Amino acid sequence: MDIIRTLHLCHRFVTKDGDGKVISSKDALDDVNLSIEEGSFTAIIGRNGSGKSTMARHLNALLRPTSGTVLVDGMDTADESRPLAIREKAGMVFQNPDNQIIASVVEEDVAFGPENIGLPPEEIWERVAQSLESVGLSSCRYMSPERLSGGQKQRVAIAGIMAMRPSCMILDEPTAMLDPAGRKSVMDAVKKLNAQEKVTIILITHYMEEAAMADRIIVMDQGRPAADGSPGEIFSDEEKLDRLHLSLPPAVRLAHELQRRGIGLPDGIIDADSLVQALTGVLCRK
């Protein structure tokens, strides 16, 4: 079952002067037709200006189409009466967690969303406890967010969305401002939410290693999908990625070089773990 569908989605950014005269316009999305299956993990990648972040903002009604349609669990994002319902179904996590954290205590921040939709206190605090446990931050419940690392803050932001019980979570470059340890902690939490909580994940990222964790990768270029497939399928076409100004993950690049040098590695290597497994298999055959 599809939780999100876009039908001939187009978006044009228009700049006007003080008199309302159009001085510039840019097509950010051009006739995009996509379906996202419920429970899936999809990564959207592309160079700067490819349209991936504009796409993300359409998926929870932060932007409305210039033309075409976006459906979230059957709800049309152009319907001005539905934004709250859509955002309860498809939550959004942004790059900078400091822009999403508003309370002085972690549990109060996670409780903010459920309080705003009028849930009874006992259900709010039950959701807070469950959400913090889901992202591995139960021990930080009574702490100030100011005392947390960047990765922990981002996980608090994710917990705040999780407390709304969304079916889908859209993460717009959530690790862009984090160090490697912070990126790992956030991605571990995201993978757990998808695998254990069955939350549909849509990850916008410029880290190819993160994209490799997804079931499906969509490559955006000039406002439309230029490639769509599993990580193994996307990473197998190095020439196409080069044309799209994208680089393979280091482990995949190394695997391709070893194959060119005659090492009998299988196709479909997508990360360091699968490379090690493939090399072990080669060595065991000798």
Short mmCIF file of C-alpha atoms in Angstrom, two decimals:
data_model
loop_
_atom_site.label_atom_id
_atom_site.label_comp_id
_atom_site.label_asym_id
_atom_site.label_seq_id
_atom_site.Cartn_x
_atom_site.Cartn_y
_atom_site.Cartn_z
CA MET A 1 0.00 0.00 0.00
CA ASP A 2 1.33 3.45 -0.93
CA ILE A 3 1.41 6.04 1.86
CA ILE A 4 2.61 8.84 -0.45
CA ARG A 5 1.97 9.50 -4.13
CA THR A 6 2.92 12.42 -6.33
CA LEU A 7 1.11 12.89 -9.63
CA HIS A 8 2.67 15.23 -12.22
CA LEU A 9 4.05 17.32 -9.36
CA CYS A 10 5.56 20.65 -10.41
CA HIS A 11 6.83 23.48 -8.26
CA ARG A 12 8.03 26.89 -9.41
CA PHE A 13 9.66 29.42 -7.12
CA VAL A 14 8.70 32.95 -8.14
CA THR A 15 10.35 36.16 -6.91
CA LYS A 16 8.43 39.43 -7.18
CA ASP A 17 9.42 43.03 -6.57
CA GLY A 18 7.58 45.44 -4.28
CA ASP A 19 5.00 46.16 -6.96
CA GLY A 20 4.20 42.49 -7.46
CA LYS A 21 6.06 42.23 -10.76
CA VAL A 22 7.78 38.90 -11.38
CA ILE A 23 11.52 39.41 -11.55
CA SER A 24 12.60 35.75 -11.60
CA SER A 25 11.21 32.24 -11.57
CA LYS A 26 12.76 28.80 -11.26
CA ASP A 27 11.28 25.36 -11.80
CA ALA A 28 12.36 23.28 -8.78
CA LEU A 29 10.23 20.20 -9.53
CA ASP A 30 9.17 19.13 -13.01
CA ASP A 31 6.42 16.52 -13.56
CA VAL A 32 7.40 14.18 -10.71
CA ASN A 33 5.46 10.92 -10.41
CA LEU A 34 6.43 8.80 -7.40
CA SER A 35 4.92 6.29 -5.04
CA ILE A 36 6.30 5.52 -1.57
CA GLU A 37 5.21 2.21 -0.06
CA GLU A 38 4.11 2.10 3.57
CA GLY A 39 6.82 0.68 5.84
CA SER A 40 9.62 1.24 3.32
CA PHE A 41 12.94 3.07 3.73
CA THR A 42 13.63 5.40 0.81
CA ALA A 43 16.65 7.66 0.40
CA ILE A 44 16.50 10.68 -1.93
CA ILE A 45 19.86 11.96 -3.12
CA GLY A 46 21.12 14.50 -5.64
CA ARG A 47 23.49 17.41 -5.98
CA ASN A 48 22.61 20.83 -4.59
CA GLY A 49 19.68 22.36 -6.48
CA SER A 50 18.41 19.00 -7.75
CA GLY A 51 15.03 19.42 -6.04
CA LYS A 52 15.36 16.88 -3.22
CA SER A 53 14.65 19.28 -0.33
CA THR A 54 11.80 20.93 -2.24
CA MET A 55 10.38 17.45 -2.70
CA ALA A 56 10.67 16.77 1.04
CA ARG A 57 8.70 19.90 1.91
CA HIS A 58 5.87 18.84 -0.37
CA LEU A 59 5.50 15.53 1.42
CA ASN A 60 4.13 17.07 4.61
CA ALA A 61 2.41 20.13 3.13
CA LEU A 62 5.06 22.73 3.97
CA LEU A 63 4.87 23.57 0.27
CA ARG A 64 1.91 23.20 -2.07
CA PRO A 65 2.25 22.22 -5.73
CA THR A 66 2.33 24.84 -8.45
CA SER A 67 0.57 22.11 -10.42
CA GLY A 68 -0.04 18.41 -9.96
CA THR A 69 -0.99 16.53 -6.83
CA VAL A 70 0.61 15.17 -3.66
CA LEU A 71 -1.37 12.59 -1.67
CA VAL A 72 -0.37 11.61 1.88
CA ASP A 73 -2.40 8.62 3.05
CA GLY A 74 -5.00 9.73 0.51
CA MET A 75 -5.08 13.36 1.74
CA ASP A 76 -4.41 16.06 -0.83
CA THR A 77 -1.76 18.51 0.42
CA ALA A 78 -3.45 21.30 -1.56
CA ASP A 79 -6.51 21.02 0.71
CA GLU A 80 -6.08 23.95 3.11
CA SER A 81 -8.15 22.17 5.77
CA ARG A 82 -5.76 19.20 6.01
CA PRO A 83 -2.21 20.39 6.89
CA LEU A 84 -2.41 19.36 10.56
CA ALA A 85 -3.80 15.92 9.73
CA ILE A 86 -1.13 15.46 7.06
CA ARG A 87 1.67 16.47 9.45
CA GLU A 88 0.40 14.05 12.07
CA LYS A 89 0.67 11.32 9.43
CA ALA A 90 4.01 12.47 7.94
CA GLY A 91 6.37 14.12 10.43
CA MET A 92 9.36 16.23 9.40
CA VAL A 93 12.85 16.39 10.91
CA PHE A 94 15.20 19.15 9.72
CA GLN A 95 18.97 19.68 9.56
CA ASN A 96 19.39 21.75 12.69
CA PRO A 97 17.85 20.22 15.84
CA ASP A 98 18.20 23.54 17.67
CA ASN A 99 15.47 24.90 15.40
CA GLN A 100 13.06 22.19 16.56
CA ILE A 101 13.84 21.95 20.27
CA ILE A 102 11.88 24.59 22.18
CA ALA A 103 11.63 23.38 25.80
CA SER A 104 14.19 23.53 28.60
CA VAL A 105 13.74 19.85 29.57
CA VAL A 106 13.93 16.91 27.16
CA GLU A 107 10.65 15.28 28.22
CA GLU A 108 8.77 18.58 27.90
CA ASP A 109 10.06 19.04 24.37
CA VAL A 110 8.94 15.55 23.33
CA ALA A 111 5.55 16.18 24.96
CA PHE A 112 4.96 19.43 23.04
CA GLY A 113 3.36 17.87 19.95
CA PRO A 114 0.97 15.51 21.79
CA GLU A 115 -0.08 18.37 24.08
CA ASN A 116 -0.90 20.54 21.05
CA ILE A 117 -3.31 17.94 19.66
CA GLY A 118 -5.12 17.75 23.00
CA LEU A 119 -4.22 14.28 24.23
CA PRO A 120 -4.93 13.45 27.89
CA PRO A 121 -1.89 13.76 30.20
CA GLU A 122 -1.56 10.03 30.89
CA GLU A 123 -1.34 9.26 27.16
CA ILE A 124 1.10 12.13 26.58
CA TRP A 125 3.59 10.84 29.15
CA GLU A 126 3.20 7.27 27.94
CA ARG A 127 4.09 8.43 24.43
CA VAL A 128 7.04 10.48 25.75
CA ALA A 129 8.48 7.44 27.54
CA GLN A 130 8.01 5.17 24.52
CA SER A 131 9.46 7.69 22.06
CA LEU A 132 12.57 8.37 24.15
CA GLU A 133 13.10 4.62 24.56
CA SER A 134 12.80 4.18 20.77
CA VAL A 135 15.70 6.57 20.17
CA GLY A 136 17.78 5.39 23.12
CA LEU A 137 17.44 8.50 25.27
CA SER A 138 15.39 7.35 28.27
CA SER A 139 18.29 8.25 30.56
CA CYS A 140 18.22 11.87 29.30
CA ARG A 141 14.53 12.43 29.98
CA TYR A 142 14.99 15.04 32.73
CA MET A 143 18.07 16.74 31.29
CA SER A 144 18.33 20.11 29.61
CA PRO A 145 18.77 19.80 25.82
CA GLU A 146 21.67 22.24 26.17
CA ARG A 147 23.68 19.50 27.88
CA LEU A 148 23.25 17.06 24.98
CA SER A 149 25.51 16.41 22.01
CA GLY A 150 24.40 17.29 18.48
CA GLY A 151 23.49 13.67 17.77
CA GLN A 152 21.48 13.42 20.98
CA LYS A 153 19.63 16.66 20.19
CA GLN A 154 18.69 15.33 16.78
CA ARG A 155 17.38 12.15 18.40
CA VAL A 156 15.28 14.30 20.77
CA ALA A 157 13.82 16.02 17.68
CA ILE A 158 13.06 12.59 16.20
CA ALA A 159 11.44 11.49 19.48
CA GLY A 160 9.26 14.61 19.40
CA ILE A 161 7.97 13.59 15.98
CA MET A 162 7.59 9.95 17.08
CA ALA A 163 5.39 11.03 20.00
CA MET A 164 2.85 12.18 17.39
CA ARG A 165 2.71 8.54 16.19
CA PRO A 166 3.29 9.28 12.50
CA SER A 167 3.13 6.54 9.90
CA CYS A 168 5.87 8.28 7.94
CA MET A 169 8.93 10.33 8.89
CA ILE A 170 10.68 12.66 6.46
CA LEU A 171 14.23 13.56 7.43
CA ASP A 172 15.80 16.44 5.48
CA GLU A 173 19.59 15.98 5.81
CA PRO A 174 19.28 15.27 9.56
CA THR A 175 23.00 14.50 9.99
CA ALA A 176 24.44 17.36 7.92
CA MET A 177 25.57 19.32 11.00
CA LEU A 178 26.85 16.32 13.00
CA ASP A 179 30.21 14.66 13.49
CA PRO A 180 30.66 10.97 12.50
CA ALA A 181 29.64 9.70 15.95
CA GLY A 182 26.51 11.88 15.90
CA ARG A 183 25.64 10.74 12.38
CA LYS A 184 25.91 7.10 13.43
CA SER A 185 23.71 7.56 16.50
CA VAL A 186 20.99 9.27 14.46
CA MET A 187 21.10 6.72 11.64
CA ASP A 188 21.00 3.83 14.11
CA ALA A 189 17.83 5.36 15.59
CA VAL A 190 16.31 5.83 12.13
CA LYS A 191 17.03 2.24 11.11
CA LYS A 192 15.51 0.97 14.37
CA LEU A 193 12.33 2.99 13.84
CA ASN A 194 11.94 1.51 10.37
CA ALA A 195 12.80 -2.09 11.29
CA GLN A 196 11.06 -2.34 14.67
CA GLU A 197 8.36 0.34 14.66
CA LYS A 198 7.56 -0.07 10.93
CA VAL A 199 7.71 3.70 10.40
CA THR A 200 8.03 4.66 6.74
CA ILE A 201 11.32 6.56 6.35
CA ILE A 202 12.10 9.10 3.63
CA LEU A 203 15.68 10.27 4.05
CA ILE A 204 17.07 13.26 2.17
CA THR A 205 20.85 13.01 2.34
CA HIS A 206 24.08 13.87 0.57
CA TYR A 207 25.96 11.07 2.36
CA MET A 208 26.01 8.07 0.04
CA GLU A 209 26.86 5.78 2.97
CA GLU A 210 23.52 6.74 4.55
CA ALA A 211 21.66 6.21 1.28
CA ALA A 212 23.09 2.67 1.19
CA MET A 213 21.08 1.84 4.34
CA ALA A 214 17.78 2.35 2.49
CA ASP A 215 15.73 -0.22 0.59
CA ARG A 216 15.39 2.18 -2.33
CA ILE A 217 17.32 5.17 -3.64
CA ILE A 218 15.80 7.92 -5.79
CA VAL A 219 18.33 10.17 -7.51
CA MET A 220 17.02 13.67 -8.28
CA ASP A 221 18.45 15.85 -11.04
CA GLN A 222 17.03 19.07 -12.47
CA GLY A 223 13.78 18.67 -10.59
CA ARG A 224 12.89 15.12 -11.53
CA PRO A 225 13.98 11.54 -10.75
CA ALA A 226 16.97 10.54 -12.86
CA ALA A 227 17.39 7.07 -11.35
CA ASP A 228 15.32 4.87 -9.06
CA GLY A 229 16.28 1.47 -7.66
CA SER A 230 17.87 -0.53 -4.88
CA PRO A 231 21.29 0.59 -3.56
CA GLY A 232 22.91 -2.25 -5.48
CA GLU A 233 21.26 -1.15 -8.73
CA ILE A 234 22.05 2.53 -8.25
CA PHE A 235 25.69 1.98 -7.25
CA SER A 236 26.33 -0.45 -10.10
CA ASP A 237 26.10 2.38 -12.67
CA GLU A 238 29.18 4.43 -11.78
CA GLU A 239 29.19 6.28 -15.09
CA LYS A 240 25.63 7.53 -14.59
CA LEU A 241 26.40 8.71 -11.07
CA ASP A 242 29.44 10.57 -12.41
CA ARG A 243 27.22 12.32 -14.95
CA LEU A 244 24.92 13.31 -12.11
CA HIS A 245 27.90 14.68 -10.14
CA LEU A 246 27.60 12.07 -7.40
CA SER A 247 30.31 9.84 -5.93
CA LEU A 248 30.07 6.22 -4.89
CA PRO A 249 30.52 5.33 -1.22
CA PRO A 250 34.23 4.59 -0.55
CA ALA A 251 33.63 0.86 0.00
CA VAL A 252 31.74 0.53 -3.28
CA ARG A 253 34.37 2.54 -5.15
CA LEU A 254 37.05 0.21 -3.78
CA ALA A 255 35.02 -2.85 -4.78
CA HIS A 256 34.71 -1.57 -8.36
CA GLU A 257 38.47 -0.94 -8.52
CA LEU A 258 39.21 -4.44 -7.25
CA GLN A 259 36.86 -5.88 -9.87
CA ARG A 260 38.67 -3.93 -12.59
CA ARG A 261 41.93 -5.47 -11.35
CA GLY A 262 40.59 -8.96 -11.71
CA ILE A 263 39.44 -9.73 -8.17
CA GLY A 264 36.33 -11.88 -8.51
CA LEU A 265 33.98 -9.88 -6.30
CA PRO A 266 30.22 -10.25 -6.79
CA ASP A 267 28.04 -7.39 -7.92
CA GLY A 268 25.75 -5.65 -5.43
CA ILE A 269 28.30 -4.48 -2.87
CA ILE A 270 26.79 -1.44 -1.18
CA ASP A 271 28.81 -0.79 1.99
CA ALA A 272 31.86 -1.78 4.03
CA ASP A 273 30.12 -4.78 5.60
CA SER A 274 29.14 -6.31 2.27
CA LEU A 275 32.65 -5.63 0.92
CA VAL A 276 34.26 -7.45 3.85
CA GLN A 277 31.86 -10.35 3.41
CA ALA A 278 32.65 -10.55 -0.31
CA LEU A 279 36.43 -10.40 0.26
CA THR A 280 36.14 -13.10 2.92
CA GLY A 281 34.33 -15.29 0.41
CA VAL A 282 37.08 -14.74 -2.18
CA LEU A 283 39.83 -15.61 0.32
CA CYS A 284 38.01 -18.75 1.50
CA ARG A 285 37.83 -20.05 -2.06
CA LYS A 286 41.63 -19.85 -2.43
#
